[in-house]
mmCIF file of C-alpha atoms in Angstrom:
data_model
loop_
_atom_site.group_PDB
_atom_site.id
_atom_site.type_symbol
_atom_site.label_atom_id
_atom_site.label_comp_id
_atom_site.label_asym_id
_atom_site.label_seq_id
_atom_site.Cartn_x
_atom_site.Cartn_y
_atom_site.Cartn_z
ATOM 1 C CA MET K 1 86.838 44.721 34.926
ATOM 2 C CA THR K 2 88.490 48.304 34.111
ATOM 3 C CA PRO K 3 91.164 48.951 32.522
ATOM 4 C CA ARG K 4 93.689 49.798 35.427
ATOM 5 C CA ALA K 5 92.053 46.470 37.467
ATOM 6 C CA LEU K 6 92.527 44.478 33.503
ATOM 7 C CA ARG K 7 95.958 45.748 34.188
ATOM 8 C CA TRP K 8 96.686 44.748 37.607
ATOM 9 C CA VAL K 9 95.326 41.374 36.664
ATOM 10 C CA THR K 10 96.955 40.841 33.650
ATOM 11 C CA GLY K 11 100.322 42.099 34.653
ATOM 12 C CA GLY K 12 100.043 39.660 38.104
ATOM 13 C CA ALA K 13 99.650 37.238 35.969
ATOM 14 C CA ALA K 14 102.706 37.602 33.448
ATOM 15 C CA ALA K 15 105.246 38.075 36.463
ATOM 16 C CA LEU K 16 103.368 35.435 38.457
ATOM 17 C CA SER K 17 104.451 33.087 35.893
ATOM 18 C CA ILE K 18 108.533 35.263 35.556
ATOM 19 C CA ALA K 19 108.553 34.430 38.922
ATOM 20 C CA LEU K 20 107.803 30.071 38.400
ATOM 21 C CA LEU K 21 109.649 30.349 35.061
ATOM 22 C CA LEU K 22 113.674 31.643 37.022
ATOM 23 C CA GLY K 23 112.097 30.474 40.080
ATOM 24 C CA GLY K 24 113.821 26.997 39.123
ATOM 25 C CA LEU K 25 117.395 28.234 38.152
ATOM 26 C CA PRO K 26 118.417 28.416 41.608
ATOM 27 C CA LEU K 27 118.036 24.292 41.878
ATOM 28 C CA MET K 28 119.250 23.922 38.814
ATOM 29 C CA TYR K 29 122.768 25.053 39.216
ATOM 30 C CA LEU K 30 122.472 23.888 42.806
ATOM 31 C CA GLY K 31 122.397 19.936 41.495
ATOM 32 C CA ARG K 32 124.536 21.254 38.123
ATOM 33 C CA ASN K 33 127.355 18.468 39.520
ATOM 34 C CA VAL K 34 125.405 15.831 41.032
ATOM 35 C CA THR K 35 124.557 12.951 38.231
ATOM 36 C CA ALA K 36 125.392 13.438 34.179
ATOM 37 C CA ARG K 37 121.471 13.727 33.907
ATOM 38 C CA GLY K 38 121.295 17.786 35.075
ATOM 39 C CA LEU K 39 120.306 19.994 34.064
ATOM 40 C CA TRP K 40 122.131 23.387 33.526
ATOM 41 C CA ASN K 41 123.423 23.649 30.574
ATOM 42 C CA PHE K 42 123.092 25.943 27.841
ATOM 43 C CA PRO K 43 120.201 24.347 25.867
ATOM 44 C CA ASP K 44 117.996 23.813 28.723
ATOM 45 C CA VAL K 45 118.401 27.328 30.435
ATOM 46 C CA PHE K 46 118.099 29.412 27.414
ATOM 47 C CA GLU K 47 114.901 27.309 26.696
ATOM 48 C CA VAL K 48 113.771 29.343 29.901
ATOM 49 C CA LEU K 49 114.862 32.299 29.371
ATOM 50 C CA THR K 50 113.475 31.602 25.936
ATOM 51 C CA PHE K 51 110.125 30.800 27.108
ATOM 52 C CA VAL K 52 109.357 34.217 29.019
ATOM 53 C CA ALA K 53 108.990 36.113 25.956
ATOM 54 C CA VAL K 54 105.318 34.450 26.807
ATOM 55 C CA PRO K 55 104.377 35.465 29.355
ATOM 56 C CA VAL K 56 105.969 39.117 28.099
ATOM 57 C CA VAL K 57 103.599 38.789 24.508
ATOM 58 C CA GLY K 58 100.547 37.866 26.509
ATOM 59 C CA PHE K 59 100.721 40.966 28.409
ATOM 60 C CA VAL K 60 101.578 43.137 25.547
ATOM 61 C CA LEU K 61 98.795 42.217 23.446
ATOM 62 C CA VAL K 62 95.759 42.331 25.933
ATOM 63 C CA SER K 63 96.770 45.669 27.437
ATOM 64 C CA ARG K 64 96.644 46.887 23.391
ATOM 65 C CA ARG K 65 93.941 44.960 22.435
ATOM 66 C CA PRO K 66 91.808 42.726 24.994
ATOM 67 C CA ALA K 67 89.316 41.343 22.217
ATOM 68 C CA ASN K 68 91.968 39.451 20.369
ATOM 69 C CA LYS K 69 91.745 36.074 22.042
ATOM 70 C CA ILE K 70 95.312 35.812 20.963
ATOM 71 C CA GLY K 71 97.261 37.270 24.259
ATOM 72 C CA TRP K 72 95.116 36.357 26.454
ATOM 73 C CA ILE K 73 96.373 32.519 25.503
ATOM 74 C CA LEU K 74 100.231 33.476 25.593
ATOM 75 C CA LEU K 75 98.878 34.303 28.860
ATOM 76 C CA ALA K 76 97.708 31.266 29.693
ATOM 77 C CA SER K 77 99.859 29.316 28.243
ATOM 78 C CA GLY K 78 102.641 31.456 30.094
ATOM 79 C CA LEU K 79 101.533 30.681 33.851
ATOM 80 C CA LEU K 80 101.111 26.627 32.424
ATOM 81 C CA LEU K 81 104.859 27.235 31.234
ATOM 82 C CA GLY K 82 106.252 28.937 34.811
ATOM 83 C CA LEU K 83 104.314 26.129 36.327
ATOM 84 C CA GLY K 84 106.205 23.478 33.927
ATOM 85 C CA PHE K 85 109.044 24.953 34.435
ATOM 86 C CA PHE K 86 109.321 25.702 38.141
ATOM 87 C CA SER K 87 107.912 21.795 38.254
ATOM 88 C CA GLN K 88 110.907 20.385 35.928
ATOM 89 C CA ALA K 89 113.568 21.531 38.451
ATOM 90 C CA TYR K 90 111.362 21.201 42.071
ATOM 91 C CA GLY K 91 110.945 17.694 40.582
ATOM 92 C CA TRP K 92 114.039 16.961 39.574
ATOM 93 C CA TYR K 93 116.276 19.048 42.253
ATOM 94 C CA GLY K 94 113.442 16.816 44.854
ATOM 95 C CA LEU K 95 114.325 12.875 43.231
ATOM 96 C CA ILE K 96 117.814 13.341 41.847
ATOM 97 C CA ALA K 97 119.788 16.272 43.538
ATOM 98 C CA ALA K 98 118.659 15.778 47.410
ATOM 99 C CA ARG K 99 117.484 12.868 49.392
ATOM 100 C CA PRO K 100 113.850 12.422 48.364
ATOM 101 C CA SER K 101 112.136 13.670 51.389
ATOM 102 C CA ALA K 102 113.469 16.776 52.300
ATOM 103 C CA VAL K 103 112.216 17.636 49.095
ATOM 104 C CA PRO K 104 108.326 17.270 49.999
ATOM 105 C CA GLY K 105 106.856 17.218 46.848
ATOM 106 C CA ALA K 106 108.968 16.116 44.246
ATOM 107 C CA ARG K 107 107.441 13.429 42.435
ATOM 108 C CA ALA K 108 104.203 15.259 42.100
ATOM 109 C CA ALA K 109 106.134 17.985 40.514
ATOM 110 C CA GLU K 110 106.867 15.286 37.738
ATOM 111 C CA TRP K 111 104.278 14.128 37.611
ATOM 112 C CA LEU K 112 102.983 17.828 36.349
ATOM 113 C CA LEU K 113 105.756 17.785 33.868
ATOM 114 C CA ASN K 114 105.208 14.746 31.782
ATOM 115 C CA TRP K 115 101.584 15.969 30.751
ATOM 116 C CA ILE K 116 101.512 19.946 31.341
ATOM 117 C CA TRP K 117 103.916 20.986 28.628
ATOM 118 C CA ILE K 118 100.894 19.402 26.173
ATOM 119 C CA VAL K 119 98.135 22.276 26.872
ATOM 120 C CA PRO K 120 101.282 25.166 26.025
ATOM 121 C CA ALA K 121 101.772 22.784 22.916
ATOM 122 C CA GLY K 122 97.867 23.265 22.037
ATOM 123 C CA ALA K 123 97.666 26.878 22.532
ATOM 124 C CA PHE K 124 100.975 27.522 20.298
ATOM 125 C CA ALA K 125 98.422 25.390 17.532
ATOM 126 C CA PHE K 126 95.482 27.743 17.824
ATOM 127 C CA VAL K 127 97.900 30.644 18.087
ATOM 128 C CA LEU K 128 98.358 29.579 14.691
ATOM 129 C CA LEU K 129 95.301 29.456 13.450
ATOM 130 C CA LEU K 130 94.173 32.848 14.610
ATOM 131 C CA PHE K 131 96.916 35.326 13.883
ATOM 132 C CA PRO K 132 96.228 37.857 13.698
ATOM 133 C CA THR K 133 92.684 38.685 14.150
ATOM 134 C CA GLY K 134 92.085 36.641 16.783
ATOM 135 C CA GLU K 135 89.337 34.771 14.321
ATOM 136 C CA LEU K 136 89.243 31.718 12.159
ATOM 137 C CA PRO K 137 90.111 32.632 8.731
ATOM 138 C CA SER K 138 86.801 31.286 7.426
ATOM 139 C CA ARG K 139 83.886 29.264 9.432
ATOM 140 C CA ARG K 140 85.639 26.669 6.765
ATOM 141 C CA TRP K 141 88.575 26.293 8.887
ATOM 142 C CA ARG K 142 86.276 25.271 11.674
ATOM 143 C CA PRO K 143 86.593 21.439 11.062
ATOM 144 C CA ALA K 144 90.106 22.448 11.068
ATOM 145 C CA ALA K 145 90.191 24.057 14.116
ATOM 146 C CA TRP K 146 87.604 20.914 16.002
ATOM 147 C CA PHE K 147 90.323 18.490 14.626
ATOM 148 C CA VAL K 148 93.490 20.546 16.890
ATOM 149 C CA ALA K 149 91.036 20.745 20.059
ATOM 150 C CA ALA K 150 90.605 17.036 19.070
ATOM 151 C CA VAL K 151 93.852 15.825 19.281
ATOM 152 C CA TYR K 152 95.146 18.242 21.816
ATOM 153 C CA ALA K 153 92.520 16.714 24.197
ATOM 154 C CA LEU K 154 92.926 13.121 23.274
ATOM 155 C CA ASP K 155 96.663 14.115 23.745
ATOM 156 C CA THR K 156 96.175 15.513 26.570
ATOM 157 C CA ILE K 157 94.277 12.728 28.176
ATOM 158 C CA GLY K 158 97.011 10.616 27.287
ATOM 159 C CA PHE K 159 99.908 12.433 28.866
ATOM 160 C CA VAL K 160 98.198 12.449 31.914
ATOM 161 C CA ALA K 161 97.294 8.748 32.307
ATOM 162 C CA ARG K 162 100.924 8.232 31.127
ATOM 163 C CA ALA K 163 102.153 10.268 34.265
ATOM 164 C CA SER K 164 100.186 8.019 36.415
ATOM 165 C CA ARG K 165 101.429 5.110 35.193
ATOM 166 C CA VAL K 166 104.714 6.554 35.049
ATOM 167 C CA TRP K 167 104.296 7.749 39.199
ATOM 168 C CA ARG K 168 107.259 5.376 40.741
ATOM 169 C CA ASP K 169 109.952 5.957 37.933
ATOM 170 C CA PRO K 170 109.065 9.503 35.917
ATOM 171 C CA PHE K 171 112.269 9.905 34.595
ATOM 172 C CA ALA K 172 110.827 7.016 32.233
ATOM 173 C CA PRO K 173 111.847 7.385 28.395
ATOM 174 C CA GLN K 174 108.343 8.684 26.841
ATOM 175 C CA ARG K 175 107.985 5.692 25.724
ATOM 176 C CA GLN K 176 107.554 3.823 28.227
ATOM 177 C CA GLY K 177 103.570 4.071 29.807
ATOM 178 C CA TRP K 178 101.777 4.329 27.651
ATOM 179 C CA ASN K 179 98.400 2.185 26.090
ATOM 180 C CA PRO K 180 100.372 0.899 22.813
ATOM 181 C CA GLY K 181 97.362 1.554 20.587
ATOM 182 C CA LEU K 182 97.176 5.554 22.349
ATOM 183 C CA HIS K 183 100.777 6.122 21.671
ATOM 184 C CA SER K 184 100.940 5.047 17.821
ATOM 185 C CA ALA K 185 97.970 7.002 17.159
ATOM 186 C CA LEU K 186 98.943 9.867 18.942
ATOM 187 C CA VAL K 187 102.669 9.305 17.150
ATOM 188 C CA VAL K 188 101.151 10.269 13.776
ATOM 189 C CA LEU K 189 98.135 12.006 15.008
ATOM 190 C CA TRP K 190 100.208 15.312 16.934
ATOM 191 C CA PRO K 191 101.786 16.243 13.836
ATOM 192 C CA ALA K 192 98.745 15.993 11.658
ATOM 193 C CA ALA K 193 97.294 18.994 13.778
ATOM 194 C CA THR K 194 100.103 20.627 13.723
ATOM 195 C CA VAL K 195 100.679 21.480 10.169
ATOM 196 C CA GLY K 196 96.818 21.740 10.020
ATOM 197 C CA ALA K 197 96.796 23.982 11.996
ATOM 198 C CA GLY K 198 100.349 25.889 10.268
ATOM 199 C CA ALA K 199 98.413 25.550 6.739
ATOM 200 C CA ALA K 200 96.058 28.216 7.754
ATOM 201 C CA LEU K 201 98.419 30.652 8.569
ATOM 202 C CA ILE K 202 99.743 30.247 4.961
ATOM 203 C CA THR K 203 96.808 29.876 3.117
ATOM 204 C CA ARG K 204 95.733 33.374 5.300
ATOM 205 C CA PHE K 205 99.635 34.195 3.776
ATOM 206 C CA VAL K 206 98.368 33.142 0.367
ATOM 207 C CA ARG K 207 95.283 35.222 0.402
ATOM 208 C CA SER K 208 96.199 38.246 1.985
ATOM 209 C CA SER K 209 96.407 41.722 0.811
ATOM 210 C CA GLY K 210 97.656 45.409 1.861
ATOM 211 C CA GLU K 211 98.193 45.577 5.821
ATOM 212 C CA GLU K 212 97.402 41.652 6.274
ATOM 213 C CA ARG K 213 99.401 40.296 4.040
ATOM 214 C CA LEU K 214 102.172 43.171 5.495
ATOM 215 C CA GLN K 215 101.123 42.029 8.852
ATOM 216 C CA LEU K 216 101.765 38.069 8.057
ATOM 217 C CA LYS K 217 105.251 37.240 5.806
ATOM 218 C CA TRP K 218 108.010 37.353 8.778
ATOM 219 C CA PHE K 219 104.898 35.997 10.885
ATOM 220 C CA ALA K 220 104.486 33.278 8.730
ATOM 221 C CA ALA K 221 108.369 32.732 8.123
ATOM 222 C CA ALA K 222 108.527 32.385 11.443
ATOM 223 C CA ALA K 223 105.760 29.534 12.743
ATOM 224 C CA VAL K 224 107.311 27.286 9.373
ATOM 225 C CA LEU K 225 110.898 27.239 11.651
ATOM 226 C CA VAL K 226 109.490 26.405 14.575
ATOM 227 C CA VAL K 227 106.378 23.383 13.119
ATOM 228 C CA VAL K 228 109.697 21.834 11.671
ATOM 229 C CA THR K 229 112.220 22.065 14.916
ATOM 230 C CA ILE K 230 108.971 20.958 17.400
ATOM 231 C CA ILE K 231 107.618 17.937 14.918
ATOM 232 C CA PRO K 232 111.369 16.437 15.523
ATOM 233 C CA LEU K 233 111.879 17.997 19.022
ATOM 234 C CA ALA K 234 108.991 16.283 20.237
ATOM 235 C CA GLU K 235 108.295 12.846 18.047
ATOM 236 C CA ALA K 236 112.404 11.582 19.144
ATOM 237 C CA PRO K 237 111.788 10.546 23.012
ATOM 238 C CA GLN K 238 108.524 9.222 21.538
ATOM 239 C CA LEU K 239 110.149 7.088 19.904
ATOM 240 C CA SER K 240 113.465 6.416 21.572
ATOM 241 C CA SER K 241 114.504 3.853 23.933
ATOM 242 C CA ARG K 242 116.861 6.478 26.424
ATOM 243 C CA PRO K 243 115.278 9.010 28.749
ATOM 244 C CA ASP K 244 114.639 12.186 27.372
ATOM 245 C CA THR K 245 118.326 13.944 28.338
ATOM 246 C CA SER K 246 120.008 11.637 26.288
ATOM 247 C CA VAL K 247 118.289 11.389 23.250
ATOM 248 C CA PRO K 248 120.642 12.473 19.895
ATOM 249 C CA LEU K 249 120.361 16.238 18.689
ATOM 250 C CA LEU K 250 117.574 17.075 21.842
ATOM 251 C CA GLY K 251 119.992 19.862 22.284
ATOM 252 C CA PRO K 252 120.465 21.232 19.007
ATOM 253 C CA PHE K 253 117.393 21.607 18.223
ATOM 254 C CA LYS K 254 115.604 23.290 21.843
ATOM 255 C CA VAL K 255 118.256 25.831 20.768
ATOM 256 C CA LEU K 256 116.757 26.330 17.221
ATOM 257 C CA PHE K 257 113.049 26.132 18.664
ATOM 258 C CA CYS K 258 113.820 28.810 20.590
ATOM 259 C CA LEU K 259 115.462 31.096 18.765
ATOM 260 C CA ALA K 260 112.080 30.588 16.088
ATOM 261 C CA LEU K 261 110.018 30.458 18.896
ATOM 262 C CA VAL K 262 111.672 34.236 20.072
ATOM 263 C CA CYS K 263 111.577 35.050 16.391
ATOM 264 C CA LEU K 264 107.724 34.835 16.331
ATOM 265 C CA TRP K 265 107.366 36.105 19.659
ATOM 266 C CA GLU K 266 108.373 39.587 18.618
ATOM 267 C CA ILE K 267 106.537 39.755 15.161
ATOM 268 C CA GLY K 268 103.310 38.996 16.614
ATOM 269 C CA ARG K 269 104.122 40.853 18.915
ATOM 270 C CA ALA K 270 104.769 43.720 17.044
ATOM 271 C CA HIS K 271 101.947 43.154 14.188
ATOM 272 C CA VAL K 272 98.629 41.897 16.136
#
């Protein structure tokens, strides 16, 4: 692919991702006063705006260093996040804020939302494993990479199955609709895989020197903050019997996570 064609393809992917991310905002606004479970609030809107950075940073990195896998991971993640956030707004508007028959495919959109977010989460874990070179720190980290991949693959399968079971009630608490054994295992394995990916970054930082150490210094600090906030943010709905929108402290944790993520993307963009 020529450099010009590469820019057109990657730029188009980034633009589509941003359009999907922002496209749900009008639907969130239109249904702002329908129920107490509305999406038009500061944490949710701030989250959407924050994730615009993912396809933007992915496009910048692919344009600068197309051989580095991190840019491509972020670009693909941006598309999946765009689909997820648009599906969330579209499905919620269609099933709650409007008459279900007036919005075709609303239930399918919520089904997609109920599992698609786990794929970008796995991609984030691989960004931690590969930063900043786009390669693992050494061959000894291959088992860790396979472990992370296996956990997120199992997680995705579990979430797809769970989303299919709650098809008629897509807003059910996240702890419902699971195979009990699989759910218990994933509640433990998912944080372990995320922390393991973060450990690769910390290990790389400790053993680094010179320019690479400078690259990793602030990125590692931001990554630790992201991991510290993302684990309770993801685990709380899994353990609570309440719908996601009513889980205590979910909003504040979401804002902290987004702030940490903005720092991470900006530092990563500057140093890859």
